[in-house]
Amino acid sequence: MIHKTNRMYLVEQVASQIEQLIESGHWTVGEKIPPEMELMNLFDVSRNTLREAIRALVHAGLLETKQGSGTIVRSANPLGATLKRYIKRSALLETLDVRLALEKQAAQLAAEHRNATDLSTLEACIQSSREAAENGDYEQFIASDIRFHQTIVQASANQLLIDLYEPMVEVVYSFVQDLMAMDAPFKYEEELHLELFRAIRDQDKVEAASYMEDYMKILRENIMKLMED
């Protein structure tokens, strides 16, 4: 028995295939996807079907359509897109709560699973941060600090945790910028995380988790004081 073609099912199919191409890295975040005609030929669908599929992915936060620039990849996964939409509206303290939950667990797992490459990268981040502090290079310091935290999350060897943290990177970057703007002088030495590095190097899970908890607690207290001033 022949069934009529369901156009909405075709839309879902195309949207799903585009999503898979993004998640697999075929199209990366910030990259412009091929023009409309090329995609119509690729998926063998009509212009309307393609546009509805893209519209659905734009609504989900995976794609972004810019007038005169085409359609670009905005996020690598739907969960990341959802989180980005929410955390952009979050306050500093809310962001801190999420960071504590994710980074405390990441530090524990990193202490258990870290390898020589992870340790080497963490050391390089600390050295880069130290040099940036000496030169007063805020941008380099922030970039090195973010890379340090990302490396710990990667070293956790937990893919779900890595995926959850990925959309936080942009917010953590803004978080550090805001903190540096609020706190004068900025306490560079406290931000080098030497004790955390040693705990992960020595595979001390308890100390790694304790460090993150204490660090976030002090950070929260400092932020609250600055907000009161």
Short mmCIF file of C-alpha atoms in Angstrom, two decimals:
data_model
loop_
_atom_site.label_atom_id
_atom_site.label_comp_id
_atom_site.label_asym_id
_atom_site.label_seq_id
_atom_site.Cartn_x
_atom_site.Cartn_y
_atom_site.Cartn_z
CA MET A 1 0.00 0.00 0.00
CA ILE A 2 1.36 3.41 -1.01
CA HIS A 3 1.28 6.14 1.63
CA LYS A 4 1.25 9.82 0.86
CA THR A 5 4.53 11.59 1.51
CA ASN A 6 4.43 13.50 4.76
CA ARG A 7 6.08 16.88 4.17
CA MET A 8 6.55 17.52 7.88
CA TYR A 9 8.36 14.20 8.19
CA LEU A 10 10.69 15.35 5.40
CA VAL A 11 11.34 18.56 7.33
CA GLU A 12 12.24 16.54 10.42
CA GLN A 13 14.52 14.28 8.37
CA VAL A 14 16.40 17.21 6.83
CA ALA A 15 16.68 18.97 10.20
CA SER A 16 17.99 15.76 11.77
CA GLN A 17 20.61 15.28 9.04
CA ILE A 18 21.81 18.89 9.36
CA GLU A 19 22.01 18.44 13.13
CA GLN A 20 24.10 15.28 12.69
CA LEU A 21 26.48 17.08 10.30
CA ILE A 22 26.98 19.80 12.90
CA GLU A 23 27.45 17.39 15.81
CA SER A 24 29.98 15.34 13.81
CA GLY A 25 32.05 18.46 13.14
CA HIS A 26 31.36 18.48 9.38
CA TRP A 27 30.18 22.06 9.91
CA THR A 28 31.79 23.78 12.88
CA VAL A 29 30.56 26.58 15.15
CA GLY A 30 30.92 29.92 13.40
CA GLU A 31 31.08 28.32 9.94
CA LYS A 32 28.60 29.26 7.20
CA ILE A 33 26.66 26.31 5.84
CA PRO A 34 26.33 25.85 2.03
CA PRO A 35 23.88 28.05 0.08
CA GLU A 36 20.23 27.12 -0.28
CA MET A 37 20.41 25.65 -3.80
CA GLU A 38 23.33 23.40 -2.89
CA LEU A 39 21.50 22.10 0.19
CA MET A 40 18.32 21.49 -1.82
CA ASN A 41 20.32 19.29 -4.20
CA LEU A 42 22.18 17.62 -1.34
CA PHE A 43 19.02 16.57 0.52
CA ASP A 44 16.87 16.31 -2.62
CA VAL A 45 14.06 18.43 -1.19
CA SER A 46 12.11 21.53 -2.16
CA ARG A 47 13.02 25.06 -1.12
CA ASN A 48 10.07 25.22 1.30
CA THR A 49 11.04 21.97 3.03
CA LEU A 50 14.65 23.11 3.41
CA ARG A 51 13.62 26.51 4.75
CA GLU A 52 11.29 24.96 7.33
CA ALA A 53 14.06 22.61 8.48
CA ILE A 54 16.52 25.50 8.83
CA ARG A 55 13.88 27.61 10.58
CA ALA A 56 13.39 24.80 13.13
CA LEU A 57 17.14 24.62 13.79
CA VAL A 58 17.36 28.40 14.11
CA HIS A 59 14.59 28.25 16.72
CA ALA A 60 16.48 25.46 18.52
CA GLY A 61 19.57 27.63 18.60
CA LEU A 62 21.79 25.46 16.40
CA LEU A 63 21.77 27.84 13.43
CA GLU A 64 21.60 31.59 13.00
CA THR A 65 20.50 33.35 9.83
CA LYS A 66 22.10 36.73 9.14
CA GLN A 67 20.81 39.11 6.48
CA GLY A 68 23.31 39.18 3.63
CA SER A 69 25.65 36.68 5.30
CA GLY A 70 23.76 33.41 4.95
CA THR A 71 23.23 30.85 7.70
CA ILE A 72 25.96 30.04 10.22
CA VAL A 73 26.37 27.35 12.86
CA ARG A 74 25.66 28.84 16.26
CA SER A 75 26.07 25.81 18.56
CA ALA A 76 27.41 22.26 18.27
CA ASN A 77 24.47 20.58 20.01
CA PRO A 78 20.85 21.33 21.03
CA LEU A 79 21.67 21.05 24.73
CA GLY A 80 24.46 23.57 24.33
CA ALA A 81 22.18 25.94 22.48
CA THR A 82 19.54 25.70 25.19
CA LEU A 83 22.08 26.29 27.93
CA LYS A 84 23.57 29.27 26.12
CA ARG A 85 20.18 30.93 25.84
CA TYR A 86 19.63 30.51 29.57
CA ILE A 87 23.05 31.31 30.97
CA LYS A 88 23.22 34.55 29.01
CA ARG A 89 20.48 35.74 31.32
CA SER A 90 22.07 34.39 34.47
CA ALA A 91 23.62 36.58 37.12
CA LEU A 92 27.20 36.22 38.32
CA LEU A 93 26.21 34.25 41.41
CA GLU A 94 24.02 31.85 39.43
CA THR A 95 26.87 31.26 37.02
CA LEU A 96 29.13 30.57 39.99
CA ASP A 97 26.74 27.91 41.30
CA VAL A 98 26.78 26.11 37.95
CA ARG A 99 30.57 26.40 37.70
CA LEU A 100 30.96 24.86 41.15
CA ALA A 101 28.74 21.90 40.30
CA LEU A 102 30.51 21.16 37.02
CA GLU A 103 34.10 22.07 37.88
CA LYS A 104 34.16 20.35 41.27
CA GLN A 105 33.13 17.09 39.62
CA ALA A 106 35.53 17.69 36.74
CA ALA A 107 38.44 18.25 39.15
CA GLN A 108 37.72 14.98 40.94
CA LEU A 109 37.53 13.01 37.71
CA ALA A 110 40.59 14.77 36.27
CA ALA A 111 42.61 13.73 39.33
CA GLU A 112 41.63 10.17 38.56
CA HIS A 113 42.00 10.11 34.78
CA ARG A 114 44.58 12.79 33.89
CA ASN A 115 47.50 11.79 31.68
CA ALA A 116 50.91 13.25 30.89
CA THR A 117 49.51 15.41 28.07
CA ASP A 118 46.86 16.90 30.36
CA LEU A 119 49.47 17.78 32.98
CA SER A 120 51.74 19.33 30.38
CA THR A 121 48.88 21.48 29.05
CA LEU A 122 47.90 22.58 32.56
CA GLU A 123 51.49 23.59 33.31
CA ALA A 124 51.65 25.56 30.05
CA CYS A 125 48.42 27.37 30.97
CA ILE A 126 49.81 28.32 34.39
CA GLN A 127 53.03 29.59 32.85
CA SER A 128 51.12 31.58 30.24
CA SER A 129 48.91 33.07 32.97
CA ARG A 130 51.96 34.03 35.03
CA GLU A 131 53.60 35.75 32.06
CA ALA A 132 50.37 37.58 31.26
CA ALA A 133 50.12 38.78 34.87
CA GLU A 134 53.69 40.09 34.77
CA ASN A 135 53.02 41.93 31.50
CA GLY A 136 49.60 43.20 32.52
CA ASP A 137 48.05 41.44 29.53
CA TYR A 138 44.46 40.89 30.66
CA GLU A 139 43.30 39.17 27.47
CA GLN A 140 46.11 36.61 27.54
CA PHE A 141 45.50 35.97 31.22
CA ILE A 142 41.80 35.33 30.69
CA ALA A 143 42.42 33.10 27.66
CA SER A 144 45.04 31.06 29.55
CA ASP A 145 42.81 30.74 32.61
CA ILE A 146 39.86 29.56 30.53
CA ARG A 147 42.07 27.03 28.76
CA PHE A 148 43.23 25.76 32.17
CA HIS A 149 39.63 25.09 33.24
CA GLN A 150 38.74 23.55 29.88
CA THR A 151 41.72 21.21 30.12
CA ILE A 152 40.57 19.97 33.52
CA VAL A 153 37.11 19.26 32.12
CA GLN A 154 38.63 17.45 29.13
CA ALA A 155 40.85 15.45 31.50
CA SER A 156 37.75 14.20 33.31
CA ALA A 157 37.21 11.76 30.41
CA ASN A 158 33.46 12.18 30.88
CA GLN A 159 31.88 13.15 27.57
CA LEU A 160 28.57 14.31 29.05
CA LEU A 161 30.39 16.60 31.46
CA ILE A 162 32.48 17.93 28.57
CA ASP A 163 29.32 18.62 26.53
CA LEU A 164 27.65 20.34 29.48
CA TYR A 165 30.66 22.57 30.09
CA GLU A 166 31.20 23.58 26.43
CA PRO A 167 28.43 26.21 26.34
CA MET A 168 29.71 27.57 29.66
CA VAL A 169 33.06 28.63 28.16
CA GLU A 170 31.72 31.86 26.67
CA VAL A 171 30.02 32.71 29.96
CA VAL A 172 33.10 31.88 32.04
CA TYR A 173 35.09 34.21 29.77
CA SER A 174 32.62 37.02 30.42
CA PHE A 175 32.56 36.09 34.11
CA VAL A 176 36.33 36.54 34.46
CA GLN A 177 36.19 39.82 32.51
CA ASP A 178 33.45 41.14 34.80
CA LEU A 179 35.36 40.01 37.87
CA MET A 180 38.56 41.72 36.74
CA ALA A 181 36.60 44.89 36.09
CA MET A 182 35.02 44.77 39.56
CA ASP A 183 38.09 43.80 41.57
CA ALA A 184 41.01 46.25 41.68
CA PRO A 185 43.72 45.17 42.05
CA PHE A 186 43.00 41.74 40.59
CA LYS A 187 44.53 38.93 42.68
CA TYR A 188 46.50 37.20 39.92
CA GLU A 189 48.40 34.81 42.18
CA GLU A 190 45.18 33.35 43.57
CA GLU A 191 43.97 32.70 40.01
CA LEU A 192 46.97 30.56 39.01
CA HIS A 193 45.41 27.50 40.71
CA LEU A 194 48.76 25.97 41.70
CA GLU A 195 47.25 23.91 44.52
CA LEU A 196 44.59 22.53 42.20
CA PHE A 197 47.23 21.57 39.67
CA ARG A 198 49.25 19.73 42.35
CA ALA A 199 46.16 17.86 43.55
CA ILE A 200 45.35 16.70 40.02
CA ARG A 201 48.99 15.82 39.37
CA ASP A 202 49.15 13.78 42.60
CA GLN A 203 45.76 12.18 41.81
CA ASP A 204 44.31 13.47 45.07
CA LYS A 205 40.58 13.54 44.31
CA VAL A 206 39.60 14.77 47.77
CA GLU A 207 42.01 17.70 47.67
CA ALA A 208 41.01 18.62 44.10
CA ALA A 209 37.32 18.75 45.04
CA SER A 210 38.08 20.60 48.28
CA TYR A 211 40.13 23.21 46.42
CA MET A 212 37.30 23.94 43.97
CA GLU A 213 34.77 24.19 46.78
CA ASP A 214 36.93 26.59 48.82
CA TYR A 215 37.88 28.62 45.74
CA MET A 216 34.27 29.12 44.66
CA LYS A 217 33.22 29.95 48.23
CA ILE A 218 35.85 32.69 48.51
CA LEU A 219 34.98 33.94 45.03
CA ARG A 220 31.30 34.15 45.98
CA GLU A 221 32.11 36.09 49.16
CA ASN A 222 34.31 38.55 47.25
CA ILE A 223 31.66 39.12 44.62
CA MET A 224 28.97 39.75 47.24
CA LYS A 225 31.23 42.29 48.98
CA LEU A 226 31.95 44.07 45.72
CA MET A 227 28.25 44.20 44.90
CA GLU A 228 27.54 45.81 48.26
CA ASP A 229 30.13 48.57 47.71
#
